[in-house]
Amino acid sequence: MDVTRIRARVSELLAEYRIPSAAIGVLSDGEITDFAVGVKNIATREPATTDTIYQCGSVSKTWTALAFMQLVDEGKVALDEPVRTYLPDFRVADPDVSAKVTPRHLLNHTNGIEENYGDPGEDDDVYERMVENIAGACQVHPLGHTHGYSAALGYAILARIMEVIDGKRWDDIMKDRLFDPLGLTSTSSRREHADQNRAATGYLIRSLEEGPILSPLGHLPRSFGPGGNVNTTARELLTMAYVFLNEGKAPNGTRIVSPGIIREMTESRVPVPDPYMFGPEWALGLIVCDWHGQTVYAHDGSAVSQSARLRILPESNIAVSMLANAGPRDSFYRKVFNEILADLGAVTIPDLPEPDPTLALDLSRYEGSYERPGTRYEVAAERGKLHLKFTLNPMEAQLLNKPEQLDYELLPISETHFLMPSDDPLEDPQTVAIYDFKNGAAQYLHTNCRVNPRVNEEDAKMHVMAVSTISDTDGFWDSLKKAYGQLPKGAKWTLAVASTDGTKAVNVVIHDSIDGVRSFFEDHAGAFATTEYFEADAANAVGLPTK
C-alpha cells in the first residue's frame, strides 16, 4: 500500500468534508499499517497520531459480542436458551417474549423489545437497572419476526447476563476477558478510563461553510456501554479484527475463542430488510456484506460526534479500520476505503443501486405512518411520487441547524426498496425498505437498520396540551430531552415551546388520554414545574387554552 499517496488523499477528503481528523489502520497478511491525518482538537491544533484514542460507538457491539461468545465457548451460556435461564426475573410486557427471548435474538437484533428503559443512571448497577426498567416494555415487532437494530438495550441485557455469570461488572469483564489478553493498552469501556491527553475531541458539522463546531455532547450515557462506549485506536481495533481472520487467535498467540465460535459468529445470520445501506444479513455482532460476490464482515459506529468503521475481508486476509472525530458520512468512508482496497488489489465497496424508472407501483400500499418511540415517519403520495416526511424534535433541529420537518422523495428500486436522495449537501443518499404487506398495506419501514412498524391509525388519539409554570428551567428541559425518546407506543410529541423569559412552557402530546399524558409528563418533569393539562383541538393544537 502506498501510504504516502493514501495519506495525501485522506487529507484532501478531510478538507472537503470538513472533518478534523481520521486515524486509519490496515491489517494485511497479519501485519498492521496505521497512520493519522488532521487534528484531534481544533482549539489546540494538536495533530492526531496513531496513538490518538477515539470513541468507536456501535462498533463496541462487536467487542461485547466477542466477549459474550467466550461464555458460550466455555459452556456457561447457550445461545438458544431463554434469557430467563440466566436472569430469572427477566420480564417485558409480552409474557411470551419474556419466556422465550434468547441471547441469539439479542445478538442479531431480532428481539423486537422497545428501547424503553428509562434513565438507569451512571452507577455500576446501570445494566441491572436497565433490565429491571423494561418490565413494561412493549414489542416493536413480534419476537424473531424481522431485524430491527437495538442501539443500547439488547447488548445491555447481554452485559447483565455476563455480570451475573462472571460475578463482576461489565467494564471489568471486558478488561479481563478481552483487552488484557489481546495485549491492548489504549482500549477501555468507559470515558473515565481513557487517557484524556490522547483522546480526540468530537465535533458536529452543520454546514460546510461553518465547518466543525464543538459538540455539546461529548459522550454517550453509560447505558450505551456494551453497545457504544468502547474507546480505542485504529491499530487496537484491528487487533480485535485479527481474531476473526485467524480462527479465534490474537496476534500475540493467545486464544480468545475457538474456531467454532468464529464460525458461529459469522455464519449464524438473519436477513436485513434493507440490504443495500449496510448489508443483506446480520450475524452475531457483525454485519454481513456482499461486495461483488465476496463476503465482508463489518460494523459501524457513531458516538454523537465521533465515528468508526470496521471492515473484515476474509478472502483477501485484510481488515481496515477508520476512526474520526466527526461524522459519520457514508460517502467519505467509501472514498477512503476504496482508495485503500484498490491499492491492495482487493474488492471495493459496491455503489448503492440506481432507481428503476420502469416500476409502476401502487403507492397507496406504502402510505401511512410508521414509528418507534421518539421517531415517526409519514409516507405519502404526492403528484404520483412517494415522499417520506420526518419530524425532528425542536432541540435536535436547533442543534443540527435543520428545519423541524424534513421531506425526501422515495425513488423505487424494487417493490420493497427505495433510494432516498437528499438536497442537503451534508446528507448522502440512503436506502429505505417498506415491506411485509398485509391486507394490501406495508407493515414496516426499515432505514438506517432501525425498524418502524405501521401505526394503526384507527386507534383513537387525543391532542393533549400541557401548560407548565417552570420552577427549574435546566431541570425541566433536561428531563424533557430524556422523555422525548421514551414516549409510549403510538404517542407523538408535536410541540415544545417556551416563553421568552423561560417561566412558561407549552407542550402538545398526542396520546390516548389526558390522564395518560399527565402520568407520563409528571414522571419526568413533575419535580421542575407545575403543569395543567387540557384537551386541544387537533386542527389547532398550539393555541393557549382559555379559562
XYZ file of C-alpha atoms in Angstrom:
547
model
C 0.000 0.000 0.000
C 1.302 3.426 -0.967
C 0.879 5.101 2.418
C 2.182 8.472 1.237
C -0.368 8.660 -1.571
C -3.232 7.378 0.597
C -2.375 9.836 3.367
C -2.415 12.725 0.896
C -5.781 11.600 -0.483
C -7.272 11.312 3.026
C -6.007 14.812 3.794
C -7.840 16.109 0.711
C -11.052 14.355 1.729
C -10.877 15.634 5.306
C -10.684 19.178 3.950
C -13.562 18.511 1.530
C -15.830 17.109 4.251
C -14.558 19.500 6.973
C -13.752 16.552 9.262
C -10.949 17.471 11.706
C -9.103 14.134 11.753
C -9.109 10.451 10.944
C -6.946 7.558 12.101
C -6.753 4.613 9.719
C -5.399 1.098 10.119
C -4.876 -1.663 7.569
C -4.308 -5.286 8.570
C -2.944 -7.275 5.616
C -1.489 -10.784 5.896
C -1.053 -10.375 9.640
C 0.765 -7.025 9.572
C -0.786 -3.702 10.638
C -0.026 -0.396 8.946
C -1.596 2.661 10.543
C -1.478 6.425 10.118
C -3.420 9.515 11.201
C -4.259 12.763 9.427
C -5.613 16.068 10.757
C -6.014 17.475 14.249
C -7.551 15.790 17.252
C -8.514 19.173 18.764
C -9.228 22.264 16.685
C -8.644 24.695 19.553
C -5.139 23.425 20.358
C -4.306 22.333 16.769
C -2.729 19.243 18.290
C -2.284 16.709 15.485
C -3.948 13.319 15.548
C -1.485 10.437 15.763
C -1.695 6.669 15.633
C -1.935 6.794 19.446
C -4.982 9.072 19.433
C -7.969 7.462 21.145
C -11.425 7.740 19.588
C -14.891 6.642 20.659
C -15.935 3.774 18.415
C -19.691 3.934 19.072
C -21.630 0.863 17.992
C -18.513 -0.992 16.881
C -18.493 -1.640 20.651
C -21.140 -4.286 19.935
C -18.557 -6.433 18.142
C -16.274 -6.226 21.178
C -19.142 -7.164 23.515
C -20.326 -9.997 21.261
C -16.824 -11.492 21.175
C -16.534 -11.393 24.980
C -20.039 -12.854 25.360
C -19.168 -15.675 22.986
C -16.304 -16.653 25.286
C -19.006 -17.652 27.794
C -20.651 -19.724 25.072
C -17.269 -21.298 24.304
C -16.886 -22.193 27.984
C -20.346 -23.778 28.142
C -21.616 -21.188 30.616
C -24.240 -19.775 28.232
C -26.249 -21.320 25.404
C -27.294 -19.058 22.553
C -30.773 -20.555 22.261
C -31.617 -20.883 25.950
C -34.100 -18.281 27.241
C -32.592 -15.189 28.853
C -34.555 -16.216 31.958
C -32.205 -19.173 32.370
C -29.584 -16.632 33.460
C -31.800 -13.758 34.620
C -34.766 -15.470 36.338
C -36.616 -12.195 36.982
C -36.353 -11.020 33.369
C -39.689 -9.650 32.186
C -41.128 -7.434 29.439
C -44.744 -6.562 28.652
C -45.324 -9.623 26.447
C -45.300 -12.791 28.631
C -44.399 -14.979 25.659
C -41.364 -12.834 24.802
C -40.383 -12.743 28.473
C -40.205 -16.536 28.467
C -38.720 -17.131 25.007
C -36.265 -14.365 24.077
C -32.705 -15.749 23.819
C -29.153 -14.353 23.628
C -29.183 -15.070 19.882
C -32.201 -12.755 19.469
C -30.237 -10.035 21.280
C -27.008 -10.538 19.337
C -28.664 -10.381 15.912
C -31.250 -7.665 16.734
C -34.419 -9.703 16.240
C -35.790 -9.426 19.807
C -38.163 -6.549 18.969
C -38.245 -5.136 22.529
C -38.802 -1.370 22.717
C -35.810 0.684 23.886
C -37.941 1.845 26.794
C -35.574 1.529 29.745
C -35.977 4.981 31.331
C -32.994 6.647 32.964
C -30.874 3.910 34.583
C -28.243 6.384 35.799
C -24.456 6.266 35.600
C -23.676 3.961 38.528
C -22.193 0.476 38.464
C -25.651 -1.119 38.550
C -26.700 0.537 35.277
C -27.302 -2.711 33.328
C -29.111 -4.332 36.223
C -31.385 -1.285 36.363
C -31.965 -1.340 32.607
C -33.192 -4.921 32.836
C -35.453 -4.018 35.759
C -36.811 -0.956 33.935
C -38.101 -2.840 30.880
C -40.735 -4.863 32.745
C -43.388 -2.851 30.893
C -41.580 -2.535 27.553
C -43.778 -3.450 24.573
C -42.808 -5.138 21.325
C -41.900 -3.094 18.263
C -42.411 -6.321 16.311
C -43.075 -9.964 17.257
C -40.094 -11.909 18.564
C -37.882 -13.027 15.673
C -40.223 -11.598 13.023
C -37.808 -9.104 11.460
C -34.484 -7.394 12.025
C -34.605 -4.120 13.941
C -31.435 -2.598 15.351
C -31.249 -2.070 19.114
C -28.924 0.839 19.872
C -28.405 0.117 23.570
C -30.902 -2.251 25.188
C -30.158 -5.604 23.533
C -26.452 -5.547 24.331
C -27.080 -4.152 27.811
C -29.127 -7.294 28.546
C -26.205 -9.390 27.272
C -23.892 -7.404 29.558
C -26.129 -8.143 32.542
C -26.011 -11.873 31.751
C -22.199 -11.600 31.671
C -22.207 -9.812 35.022
C -24.332 -12.499 36.690
C -22.231 -15.358 35.327
C -18.794 -13.805 35.958
C -19.729 -12.100 39.220
C -18.205 -8.749 38.274
C -19.144 -5.569 36.422
C -19.209 -5.494 32.634
C -16.351 -2.985 32.410
C -14.100 -5.312 34.420
C -15.229 -8.318 32.383
C -14.204 -6.628 29.139
C -10.768 -5.802 30.519
C -10.198 -9.274 31.935
C -11.663 -11.258 29.048
C -10.595 -9.191 26.045
C -8.492 -6.077 26.490
C -5.727 -7.618 28.615
C -5.492 -10.979 26.777
C -5.273 -9.106 23.460
C -2.441 -7.015 24.885
C -4.306 -3.733 24.477
C -3.121 -0.682 26.401
C -5.265 2.041 24.782
C -8.702 0.383 24.767
C -11.252 0.912 27.536
C -15.004 0.721 28.059
C -15.525 3.974 29.969
C -14.558 7.512 29.096
C -13.112 7.995 32.588
C -10.616 5.219 31.871
C -9.398 6.662 28.567
C -6.226 8.774 28.619
C -7.711 12.245 28.131
C -4.361 13.600 26.954
C -4.639 11.274 23.964
C -8.408 11.436 23.407
C -9.836 13.080 20.301
C -12.376 15.874 20.767
C -15.676 15.364 18.957
C -17.240 17.847 16.542
C -20.510 18.407 14.706
C -20.593 19.586 11.095
C -23.796 21.512 10.415
C -22.614 23.128 7.169
C -19.506 23.077 5.018
C -19.285 26.872 5.278
C -19.386 26.877 9.075
C -17.122 23.857 9.419
C -16.745 21.757 12.564
C -18.160 23.048 15.845
C -17.500 21.601 19.263
C -20.171 19.066 20.164
C -22.239 19.955 23.245
C -22.445 16.205 23.947
C -19.007 14.768 24.490
C -20.001 11.150 25.047
C -22.878 8.680 25.219
C -24.535 7.776 28.546
C -23.199 4.758 30.405
C -26.329 2.829 29.407
C -24.795 2.603 25.922
C -21.603 0.986 27.281
C -21.862 -2.535 25.784
C -23.374 -1.142 22.611
C -21.452 2.094 22.183
C -18.830 3.196 24.688
C -15.586 1.385 23.857
C -12.678 3.779 23.247
C -9.747 2.591 21.165
C -7.166 3.319 18.458
C -7.240 2.255 14.822
C -4.474 -0.296 15.477
C -6.098 -1.832 18.544
C -9.436 -2.113 16.746
C -7.611 -4.183 14.129
C -6.103 -6.335 16.876
C -9.658 -7.425 17.632
C -10.375 -7.894 13.916
C -7.293 -10.156 13.700
C -9.154 -12.680 15.876
C -11.832 -13.089 13.195
C -9.247 -13.632 10.449
C -7.238 -16.157 12.457
C -9.787 -18.620 13.848
C -10.021 -17.023 17.274
C -6.347 -16.305 17.993
C -4.867 -12.928 18.931
C -1.693 -11.551 17.294
C 0.222 -12.442 20.477
C -0.845 -16.089 20.130
C -3.452 -16.014 22.900
C -6.566 -17.992 22.043
C -9.557 -15.703 22.561
C -12.250 -18.115 21.310
C -12.298 -21.419 19.455
C -12.543 -21.644 15.638
C -16.084 -22.979 16.085
C -17.139 -19.780 17.842
C -15.794 -17.654 14.986
C -17.821 -19.781 12.569
C -20.922 -19.366 14.750
C -20.474 -15.589 14.935
C -20.048 -15.209 11.176
C -22.387 -17.909 9.833
C -25.418 -17.521 12.131
C -27.311 -14.867 10.158
C -30.701 -13.224 9.728
C -31.820 -11.184 6.697
C -31.768 -7.383 6.879
C -34.872 -5.849 5.236
C -32.806 -3.013 3.701
C -29.830 -4.906 2.214
C -28.132 -2.019 0.429
C -27.040 0.532 3.011
C -25.068 -1.795 5.274
C -25.500 -5.398 4.167
C -28.086 -8.090 3.381
C -27.584 -10.095 6.597
C -26.756 -9.638 10.275
C -24.651 -12.177 12.132
C -23.702 -12.271 15.843
C -22.145 -8.875 16.489
C -21.296 -8.347 12.816
C -22.980 -7.074 9.662
C -22.566 -9.382 6.658
C -21.897 -7.505 3.393
C -21.842 -8.742 -0.191
C -19.203 -6.878 -2.191
C -19.443 -8.074 -5.784
C -19.880 -11.671 -4.637
C -17.327 -11.586 -1.803
C -18.438 -11.838 1.834
C -17.234 -8.983 4.023
C -17.915 -8.582 7.758
C -18.478 -5.120 9.160
C -19.714 -2.832 11.877
C -20.141 0.934 12.016
C -20.380 3.246 14.976
C -21.344 6.790 15.837
C -20.894 8.323 19.281
C -22.671 11.681 18.899
C -19.681 13.440 17.328
C -17.198 10.672 16.570
C -17.473 7.774 14.160
C -15.912 4.403 13.418
C -15.835 1.915 10.545
C -14.509 -1.637 10.534
C -14.397 -3.969 7.522
C -13.039 -7.527 7.562
C -12.331 -9.267 4.222
C -11.588 -12.954 4.903
C -10.976 -13.891 1.260
C -8.224 -11.256 0.991
C -6.972 -11.672 4.579
C -7.452 -7.928 5.052
C -9.156 -5.722 7.626
C -9.483 -1.932 7.530
C -10.426 0.406 10.383
C -11.116 4.125 10.458
C -11.858 6.370 13.426
C -12.798 10.048 13.048
C -13.767 12.901 15.350
C -16.840 13.905 13.321
C -19.339 12.182 11.120
C -20.390 9.692 10.068
C -20.574 10.366 6.331
C -21.107 7.321 4.163
C -19.531 8.810 1.044
C -16.381 9.803 2.970
C -15.862 6.265 4.241
C -16.482 4.795 0.771
C -13.933 7.077 -0.876
C -11.241 6.418 1.743
C -11.718 2.662 1.905
C -11.943 2.250 -1.863
C -8.615 4.075 -2.259
C -7.033 1.642 0.190
C -8.700 -1.504 -1.120
C -7.929 -0.711 -4.753
C -4.299 -0.081 -3.829
C -4.194 -3.544 -2.207
C -5.857 -5.197 -5.185
C -8.886 -6.147 -3.068
C -12.589 -5.959 -3.860
C -14.102 -2.490 -3.432
C -17.407 -1.279 -1.970
C -20.382 -1.520 -4.355
C -22.376 1.606 -5.117
C -25.955 1.975 -3.974
C -28.425 0.732 -6.606
C -29.985 3.056 -9.143
C -33.774 3.575 -9.111
C -35.831 1.706 -11.689
C -37.979 4.208 -13.641
C -39.981 1.389 -15.273
C -41.563 0.282 -11.991
C -45.264 1.100 -11.730
C -46.183 0.780 -8.069
C -49.492 1.154 -6.280
C -48.353 3.951 -3.980
C -51.324 3.523 -1.638
C -49.764 0.266 -0.371
C -46.919 2.240 1.223
C -48.745 5.300 2.508
C -49.145 5.670 6.249
C -47.332 6.467 9.482
C -44.500 4.321 10.805
C -42.932 4.874 14.193
C -40.904 3.690 17.118
C -40.534 5.591 20.422
C -39.302 9.109 19.690
C -39.319 8.681 15.892
C -42.155 8.906 13.383
C -42.111 8.745 9.588
C -45.005 9.767 7.355
C -45.109 8.191 3.886
C -47.476 9.900 1.431
C -48.088 10.015 -2.311
C -47.896 13.495 -3.813
C -48.468 14.085 -7.536
C -47.671 10.481 -8.372
C -44.483 10.325 -6.312
C -43.835 8.801 -2.911
C -42.481 11.056 -0.169
C -41.099 10.326 3.284
C -41.529 13.050 5.885
C -39.679 13.073 9.164
C -40.095 15.487 12.063
C -37.055 16.274 14.193
C -37.667 17.259 17.782
C -37.114 21.035 18.186
C -33.935 20.663 20.215
C -32.310 18.315 17.709
C -33.310 20.597 14.834
C -31.729 23.581 16.575
C -28.568 21.635 17.397
C -28.126 20.462 13.809
C -29.346 23.732 12.278
C -32.018 21.899 10.290
C -35.722 22.516 9.709
C -38.004 20.552 12.002
C -39.820 18.960 9.045
C -37.663 17.030 6.556
C -39.102 15.819 3.260
C -37.495 13.225 0.979
C -38.664 11.744 -2.309
C -38.512 7.938 -2.411
C -37.305 6.559 -5.748
C -38.264 2.895 -6.276
C -35.505 0.309 -6.683
C -37.891 -2.636 -6.370
C -41.356 -3.288 -4.956
C -40.000 -3.030 -1.420
C -36.852 -0.888 -1.690
C -36.340 2.807 -2.366
C -33.453 5.201 -2.848
C -33.752 8.314 -0.682
C -31.585 11.153 -2.034
C -31.241 14.438 -0.187
C -30.913 18.067 -1.257
C -28.699 18.684 1.785
C -25.001 18.618 0.769
C -24.195 17.121 4.183
C -26.527 14.158 3.666
C -25.549 11.216 1.494
C -28.224 9.158 -0.280
C -29.776 6.401 1.806
C -31.968 3.417 1.087
C -35.290 2.508 2.692
C -37.255 -0.737 2.816
C -41.065 -0.648 3.098
C -42.227 -4.236 3.311
C -44.249 -7.091 4.854
C -47.614 -6.423 3.204
C -50.817 -7.341 4.970
C -54.305 -6.560 3.646
C -52.693 -4.545 0.873
C -50.591 -2.310 3.162
C -46.906 -2.426 4.163
C -46.421 -3.137 7.853
C -42.823 -1.954 8.409
C -40.398 0.758 7.305
C -36.718 -0.090 7.739
C -33.998 2.555 7.387
C -30.579 3.055 8.972
C -31.012 -0.503 10.328
C -33.954 0.611 12.516
C -37.416 -0.875 12.062
C -40.561 1.214 12.385
C -43.953 -0.547 12.433
C -47.025 0.914 10.787
C -49.213 2.908 13.151
C -52.786 1.693 13.392
C -54.481 4.967 12.513
C -57.816 3.572 13.710
C -56.630 3.865 17.308
C -58.210 6.964 18.807
C -55.677 9.580 19.837
C -56.166 12.821 21.703
C -54.158 16.031 21.440
C -53.255 16.996 24.994
C -51.752 20.372 25.814
C -49.506 20.613 28.867
C -49.074 24.201 30.108
C -46.215 24.399 32.612
C -45.115 27.032 35.095
C -41.426 26.228 35.437
C -39.536 26.343 38.718
C -36.245 24.856 37.456
C -35.557 25.674 33.787
C -32.486 23.448 33.319
C -34.083 20.533 35.143
C -37.333 20.887 33.213
C -35.833 20.896 29.719
C -33.217 18.262 30.547
C -35.994 15.979 31.748
C -37.990 16.582 28.562
C -34.988 15.711 26.402
C -34.846 12.327 28.108
C -38.613 11.918 27.947
C -38.762 12.575 24.218
C -37.284 9.196 23.303
C -39.442 7.325 25.814
C -42.934 8.149 24.575
C -45.415 5.277 24.863
C -46.114 3.335 21.692
C -48.376 5.286 19.352
C -47.883 8.616 21.129
C -46.396 11.624 19.349
C -44.863 14.869 20.562
C -45.921 17.681 18.238
C -44.869 20.862 20.034
C -42.423 22.065 22.695
C -42.120 25.849 23.137
C -41.123 28.198 25.957
C -41.925 31.801 26.751
C -39.144 34.306 26.187
C -38.445 34.616 29.906
C -38.333 30.822 30.349
C -41.004 30.681 33.055
C -43.756 29.111 30.932
C -43.799 26.206 28.512
C -46.400 24.625 26.264
C -46.085 21.022 25.098
C -48.567 19.159 22.920
C -48.577 15.355 23.020
C -50.876 13.041 21.058
C -51.828 10.171 23.330
C -54.771 8.073 24.447
C -55.991 10.369 27.208
C -55.276 13.402 29.347
C -54.545 11.075 32.258
C -52.014 9.178 30.134
C -50.143 12.369 29.259
C -50.373 13.634 32.849
C -48.865 10.425 34.212
C -46.045 10.410 31.648
C -45.304 14.121 31.983
C -45.335 14.195 35.785
C -42.998 11.207 35.980
C -40.401 13.137 34.010
C -40.949 16.836 34.680
C -43.167 16.978 37.763
C -40.303 17.975 40.031
C -39.430 21.019 37.926
C -42.785 22.604 37.089
C -46.459 22.882 37.930
C -48.452 21.755 34.910
C -52.085 21.976 33.810
C -53.480 19.621 31.153
C -56.145 20.352 28.520
C -57.611 18.554 25.548
C -56.614 20.541 22.464
C -58.213 20.892 19.065
C -56.326 18.568 16.715
C -56.549 21.095 13.899
C -55.097 23.892 16.008
C -53.259 22.373 18.928
C -50.955 25.302 19.547
C -53.255 27.982 20.953
C -53.217 28.501 24.713
C -56.457 27.391 26.379
C -58.874 29.993 27.698
C -60.068 29.786 31.291
